[in-house]
Tab-separated table of C-alpha atoms in Angstrom:
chain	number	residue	atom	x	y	z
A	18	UNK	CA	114.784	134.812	93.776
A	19	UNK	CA	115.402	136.037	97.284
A	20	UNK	CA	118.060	138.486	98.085
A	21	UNK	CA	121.301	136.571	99.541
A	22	UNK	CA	121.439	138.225	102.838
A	23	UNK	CA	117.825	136.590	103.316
A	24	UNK	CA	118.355	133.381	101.643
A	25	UNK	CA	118.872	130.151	104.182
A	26	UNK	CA	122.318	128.566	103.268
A	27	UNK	CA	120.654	125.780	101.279
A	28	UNK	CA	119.160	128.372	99.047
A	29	UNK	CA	122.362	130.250	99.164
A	30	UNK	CA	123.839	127.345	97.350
A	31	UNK	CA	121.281	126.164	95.133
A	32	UNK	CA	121.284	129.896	94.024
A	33	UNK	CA	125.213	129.188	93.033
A	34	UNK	CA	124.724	126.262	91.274
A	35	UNK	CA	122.185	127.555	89.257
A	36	UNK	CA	124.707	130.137	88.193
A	37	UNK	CA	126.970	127.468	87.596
A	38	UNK	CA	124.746	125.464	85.646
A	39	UNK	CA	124.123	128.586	83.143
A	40	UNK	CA	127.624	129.005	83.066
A	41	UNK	CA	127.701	131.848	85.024
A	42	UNK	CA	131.176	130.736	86.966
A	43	UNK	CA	132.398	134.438	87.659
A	44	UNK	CA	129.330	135.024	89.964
A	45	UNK	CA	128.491	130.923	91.425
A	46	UNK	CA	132.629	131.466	92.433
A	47	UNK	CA	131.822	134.250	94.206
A	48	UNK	CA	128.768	132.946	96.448
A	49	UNK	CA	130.413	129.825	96.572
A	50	UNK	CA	133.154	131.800	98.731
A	51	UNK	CA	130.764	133.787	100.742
A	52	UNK	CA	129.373	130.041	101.576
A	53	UNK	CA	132.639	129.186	103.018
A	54	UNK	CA	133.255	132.942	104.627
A	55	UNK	CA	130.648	132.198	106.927
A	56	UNK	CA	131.041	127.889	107.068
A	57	UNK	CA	134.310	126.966	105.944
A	58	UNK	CA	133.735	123.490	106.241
A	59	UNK	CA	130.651	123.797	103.582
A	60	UNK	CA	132.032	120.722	102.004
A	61	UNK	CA	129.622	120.933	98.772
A	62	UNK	CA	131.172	124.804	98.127
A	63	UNK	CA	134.622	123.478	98.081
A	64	UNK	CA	134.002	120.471	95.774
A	65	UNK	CA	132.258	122.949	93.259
A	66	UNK	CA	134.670	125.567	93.782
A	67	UNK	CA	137.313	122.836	92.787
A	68	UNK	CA	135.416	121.908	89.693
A	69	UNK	CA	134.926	125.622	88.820
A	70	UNK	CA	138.781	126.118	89.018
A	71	UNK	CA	138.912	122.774	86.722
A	72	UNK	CA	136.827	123.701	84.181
A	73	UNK	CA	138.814	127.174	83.688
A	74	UNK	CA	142.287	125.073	83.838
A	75	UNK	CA	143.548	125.784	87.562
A	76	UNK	CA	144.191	122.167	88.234
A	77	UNK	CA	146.239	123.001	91.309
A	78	UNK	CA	143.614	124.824	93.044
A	79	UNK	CA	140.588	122.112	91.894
A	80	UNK	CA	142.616	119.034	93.481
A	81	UNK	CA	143.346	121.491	96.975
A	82	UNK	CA	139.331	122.565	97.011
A	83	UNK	CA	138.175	118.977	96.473
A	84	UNK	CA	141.093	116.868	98.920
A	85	UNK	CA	139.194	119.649	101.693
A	86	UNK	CA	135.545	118.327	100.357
A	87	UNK	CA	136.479	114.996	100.729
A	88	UNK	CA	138.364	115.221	103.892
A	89	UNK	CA	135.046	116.924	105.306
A	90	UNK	CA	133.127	114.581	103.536
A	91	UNK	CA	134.897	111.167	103.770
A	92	UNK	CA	131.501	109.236	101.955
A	93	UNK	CA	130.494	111.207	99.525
A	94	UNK	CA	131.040	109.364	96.031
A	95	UNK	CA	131.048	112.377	94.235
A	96	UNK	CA	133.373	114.290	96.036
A	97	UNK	CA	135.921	111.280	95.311
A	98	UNK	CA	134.906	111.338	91.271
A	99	UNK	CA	135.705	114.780	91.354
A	100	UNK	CA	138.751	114.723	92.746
A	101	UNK	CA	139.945	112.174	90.676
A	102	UNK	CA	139.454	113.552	87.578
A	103	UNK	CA	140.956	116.292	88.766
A	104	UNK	CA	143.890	114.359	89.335
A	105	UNK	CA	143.540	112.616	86.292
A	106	UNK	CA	143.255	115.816	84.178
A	107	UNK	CA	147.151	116.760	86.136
A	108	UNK	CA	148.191	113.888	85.505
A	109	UNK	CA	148.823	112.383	88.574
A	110	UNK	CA	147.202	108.833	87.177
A	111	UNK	CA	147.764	106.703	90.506
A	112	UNK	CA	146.262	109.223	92.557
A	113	UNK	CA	143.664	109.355	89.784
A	114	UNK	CA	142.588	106.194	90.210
A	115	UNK	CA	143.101	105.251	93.798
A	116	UNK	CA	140.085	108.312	94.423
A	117	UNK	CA	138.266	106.855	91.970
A	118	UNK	CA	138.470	103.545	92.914
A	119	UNK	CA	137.343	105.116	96.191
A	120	UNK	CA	134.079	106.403	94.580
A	121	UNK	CA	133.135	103.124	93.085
A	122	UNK	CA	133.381	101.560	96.538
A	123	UNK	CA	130.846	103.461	97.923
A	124	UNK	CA	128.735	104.023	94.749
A	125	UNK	CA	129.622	100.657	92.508
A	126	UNK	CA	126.659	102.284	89.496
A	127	UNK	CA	128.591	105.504	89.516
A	128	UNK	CA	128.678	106.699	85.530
A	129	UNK	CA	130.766	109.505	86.091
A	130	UNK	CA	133.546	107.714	88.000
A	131	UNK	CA	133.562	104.867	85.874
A	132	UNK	CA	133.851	106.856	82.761
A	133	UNK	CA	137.223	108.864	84.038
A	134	UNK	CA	138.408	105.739	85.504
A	135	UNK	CA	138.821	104.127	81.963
A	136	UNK	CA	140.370	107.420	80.987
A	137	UNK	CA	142.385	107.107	83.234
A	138	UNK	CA	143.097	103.503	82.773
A	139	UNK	CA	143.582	104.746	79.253
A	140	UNK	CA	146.291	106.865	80.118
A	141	UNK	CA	148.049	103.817	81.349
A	142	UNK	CA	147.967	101.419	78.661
A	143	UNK	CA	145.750	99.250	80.403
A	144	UNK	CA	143.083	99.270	77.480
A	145	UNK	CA	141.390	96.164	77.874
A	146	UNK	CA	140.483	97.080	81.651
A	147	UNK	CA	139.324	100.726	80.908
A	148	UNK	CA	137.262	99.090	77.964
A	149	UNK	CA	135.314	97.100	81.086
A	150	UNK	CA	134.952	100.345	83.040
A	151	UNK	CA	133.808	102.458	79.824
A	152	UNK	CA	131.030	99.874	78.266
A	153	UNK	CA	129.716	99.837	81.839
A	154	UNK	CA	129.177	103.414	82.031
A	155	UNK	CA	127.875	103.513	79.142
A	156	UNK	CA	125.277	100.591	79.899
A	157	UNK	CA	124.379	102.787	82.950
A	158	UNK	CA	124.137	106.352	81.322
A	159	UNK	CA	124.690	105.832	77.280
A	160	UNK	CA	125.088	110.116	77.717
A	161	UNK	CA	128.319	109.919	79.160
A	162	UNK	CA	130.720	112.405	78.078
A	163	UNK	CA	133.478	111.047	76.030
A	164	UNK	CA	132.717	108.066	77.110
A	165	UNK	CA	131.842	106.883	73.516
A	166	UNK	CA	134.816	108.319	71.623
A	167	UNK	CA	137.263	106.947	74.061
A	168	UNK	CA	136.036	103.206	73.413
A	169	UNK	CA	136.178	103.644	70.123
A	170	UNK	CA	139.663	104.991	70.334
A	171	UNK	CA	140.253	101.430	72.526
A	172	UNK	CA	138.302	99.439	69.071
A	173	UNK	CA	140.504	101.713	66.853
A	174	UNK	CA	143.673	100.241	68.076
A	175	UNK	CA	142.348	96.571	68.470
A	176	UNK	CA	141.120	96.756	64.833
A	177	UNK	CA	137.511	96.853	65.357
A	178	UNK	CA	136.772	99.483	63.073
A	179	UNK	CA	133.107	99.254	62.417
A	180	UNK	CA	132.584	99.139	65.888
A	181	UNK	CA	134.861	101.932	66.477
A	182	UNK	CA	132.976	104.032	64.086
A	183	UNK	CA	129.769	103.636	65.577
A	184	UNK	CA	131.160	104.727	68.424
A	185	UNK	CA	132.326	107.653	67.542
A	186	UNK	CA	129.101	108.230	65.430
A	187	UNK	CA	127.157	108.034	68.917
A	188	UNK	CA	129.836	110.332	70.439
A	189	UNK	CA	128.558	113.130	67.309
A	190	UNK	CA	124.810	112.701	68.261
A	191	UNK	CA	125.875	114.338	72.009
A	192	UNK	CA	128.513	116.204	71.075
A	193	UNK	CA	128.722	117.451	67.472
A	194	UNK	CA	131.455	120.289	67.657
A	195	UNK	CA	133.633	117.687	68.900
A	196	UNK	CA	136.980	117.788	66.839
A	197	UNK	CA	138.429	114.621	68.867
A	198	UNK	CA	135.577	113.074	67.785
A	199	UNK	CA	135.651	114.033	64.207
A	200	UNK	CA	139.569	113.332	63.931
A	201	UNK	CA	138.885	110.020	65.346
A	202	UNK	CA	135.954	108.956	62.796
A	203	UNK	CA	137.951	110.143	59.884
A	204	UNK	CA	140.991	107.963	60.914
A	205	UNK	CA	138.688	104.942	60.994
A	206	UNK	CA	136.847	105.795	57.572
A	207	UNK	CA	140.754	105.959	56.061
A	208	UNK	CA	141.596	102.773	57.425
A	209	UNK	CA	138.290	101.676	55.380
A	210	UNK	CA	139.121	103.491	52.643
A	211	UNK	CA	136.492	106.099	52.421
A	212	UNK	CA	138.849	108.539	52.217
A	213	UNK	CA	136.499	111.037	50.807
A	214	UNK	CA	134.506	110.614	54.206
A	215	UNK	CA	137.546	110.942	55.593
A	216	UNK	CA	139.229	114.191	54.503
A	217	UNK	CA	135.434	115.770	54.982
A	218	UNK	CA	135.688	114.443	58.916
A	219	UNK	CA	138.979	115.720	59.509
A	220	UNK	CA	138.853	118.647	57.854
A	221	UNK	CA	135.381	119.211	59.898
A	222	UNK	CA	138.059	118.602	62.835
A	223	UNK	CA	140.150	121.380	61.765
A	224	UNK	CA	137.787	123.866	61.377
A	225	UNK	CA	136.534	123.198	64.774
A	226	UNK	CA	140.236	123.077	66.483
A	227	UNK	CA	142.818	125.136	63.868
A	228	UNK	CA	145.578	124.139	66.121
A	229	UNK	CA	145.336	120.618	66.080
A	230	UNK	CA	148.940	118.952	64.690
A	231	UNK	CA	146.886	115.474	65.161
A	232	UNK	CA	144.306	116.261	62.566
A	233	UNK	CA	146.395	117.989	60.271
A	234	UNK	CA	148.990	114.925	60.474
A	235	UNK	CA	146.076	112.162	60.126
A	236	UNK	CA	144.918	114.543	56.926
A	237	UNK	CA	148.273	114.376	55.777
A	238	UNK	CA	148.212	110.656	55.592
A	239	UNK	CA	144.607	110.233	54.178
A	240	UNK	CA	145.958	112.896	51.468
A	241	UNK	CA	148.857	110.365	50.282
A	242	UNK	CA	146.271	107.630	49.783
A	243	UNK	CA	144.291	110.244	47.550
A	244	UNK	CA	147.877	111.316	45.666
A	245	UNK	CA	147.920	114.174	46.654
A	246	UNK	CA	151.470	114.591	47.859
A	247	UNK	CA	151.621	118.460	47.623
A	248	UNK	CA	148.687	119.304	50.007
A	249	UNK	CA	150.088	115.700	52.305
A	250	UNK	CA	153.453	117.728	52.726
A	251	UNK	CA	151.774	121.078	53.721
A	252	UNK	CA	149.502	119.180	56.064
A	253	UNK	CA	152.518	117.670	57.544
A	254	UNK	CA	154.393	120.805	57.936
A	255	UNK	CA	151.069	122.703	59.361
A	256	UNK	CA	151.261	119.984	61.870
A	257	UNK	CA	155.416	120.149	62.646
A	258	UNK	CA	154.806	124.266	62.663
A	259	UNK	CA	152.090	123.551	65.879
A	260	UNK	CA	153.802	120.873	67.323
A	261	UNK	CA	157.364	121.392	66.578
A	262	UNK	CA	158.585	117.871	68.418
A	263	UNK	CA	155.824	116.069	66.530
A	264	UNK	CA	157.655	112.695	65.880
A	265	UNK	CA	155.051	111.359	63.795
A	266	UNK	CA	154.673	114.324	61.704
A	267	UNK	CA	158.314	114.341	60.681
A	268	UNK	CA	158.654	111.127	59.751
A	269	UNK	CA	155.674	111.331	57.512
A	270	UNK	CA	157.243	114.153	56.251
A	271	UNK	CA	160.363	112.601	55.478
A	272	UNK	CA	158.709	109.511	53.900
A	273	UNK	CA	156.174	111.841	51.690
């Protein structure tokens, strides 16, 4: 590997992003800013410096780093994606998906931007058109992250379970220390049932994510169906304890 003060700036990067890749974000931040000490307008160092600062939770600074990519880079798909997830993971859901809708005007095929538009759509209530956007990411990269469990979070609530389990099923092939997607699978095998499955699934969730009031609250409920009101209540109250507004929880509890 060549030393930096020797390296062109294209190796420069691709020197960062290989840090980044490995997960290295510590030292790909810092070459990423001596990239923009000498070009600040380095458009690809500020879009990955924005998705560094997202992936540690600085959501402020990841929208700033990648509204400067874009502005430098007005056609670059990517640069929109990223900057709308980053909105989307603030919040700011409009914003979210005007940049993404941005993306998929100049890449239409774009995986990525289709997948955090249907989150996004998702986050909005408007399930049946972030179903369209997920099943077509999917159909062009069936690797998409989340992409899976969020459809079948969409089949959940339509009452498609056996679809909905598959999904998440295919979601546990790519990601298996996923407690979303365990939570999720063992709320569709207790609306079949299998609450056996169930209670192992969300219990799998737990020990994944100890501070999860969803999975302790769904365990709760597959627990009443088993009789077990005892362990129900403490699952309940493990769930109030971490979420103390948990609306759900209490009434469960109330009703136990």
């Amino acid at each position: 590997m060549p030393a930096m003060s020797q390296a062109t700036p294209s190796t420069t990067l691709q020197i960062a992003m290989a840090h980044h890749r490995a997960g290295r974000l510590a030292e790909a931040e810092s070459i990423y800013r001596a990239i923009l000490a000498r070009d600040p307008r380095c458009a690809e160092a500020l879009d990955l410096l924005g998705v560094i600062a997202m992936q540690v939770g600085h959501g402020n600074p990841a929208v700033d780093f990648m509204r400067q990519a874009v502005a430098l880079s007005p056609d670059c798909a990517r640069f929109h994606s990223n900057l709308g997830e980053a909105y989307r993971c603030q919040g700011q859901l409009d914003a979210a998906i005007a940049s993404l809708g941005q993306a998929l005007v100049l890449q239409p095929e774009f995986p990525a931007a289709l997948n955090s538009l249907g989150a996004a759509l998702v986050a909005q209530n408007r399930s049946a058109e972030a179903m369209t956007c997920l099943l077509r990411a999917l159909q062009l990269d069936p690797r998409c992250t989340n992409a899976h469990l969020r459809l079948g979070n969409i089949l959940m609530e339509r009452g498609e379970l056996e679809r909905a389990g598959d999904c998440f099923r295919r979601e546990l092939v790519l990601s298996p220390n996923s407690a979303d997607t365990h939570n999720s699978l063992g709320a569709v095998l207790g609306m079949q049932g299998k609450t056996d499955e169930a209670v192992e699934s969300i219990r799998r969730a737990i020990a994944l994510k100890p501070d999860f009031p969803e999975a302790h609250n769904n365990l709760g409920g597959i627990l009443i169906d088993q009789g077990r009101l005892d362990d129900a209540i403490a699952c309940y109250q493990q769930a109030i304890a971490l979420k103390p507004d948990y609306a759900s929880a209490h009434s469960c509890l109330i009703l136990a």
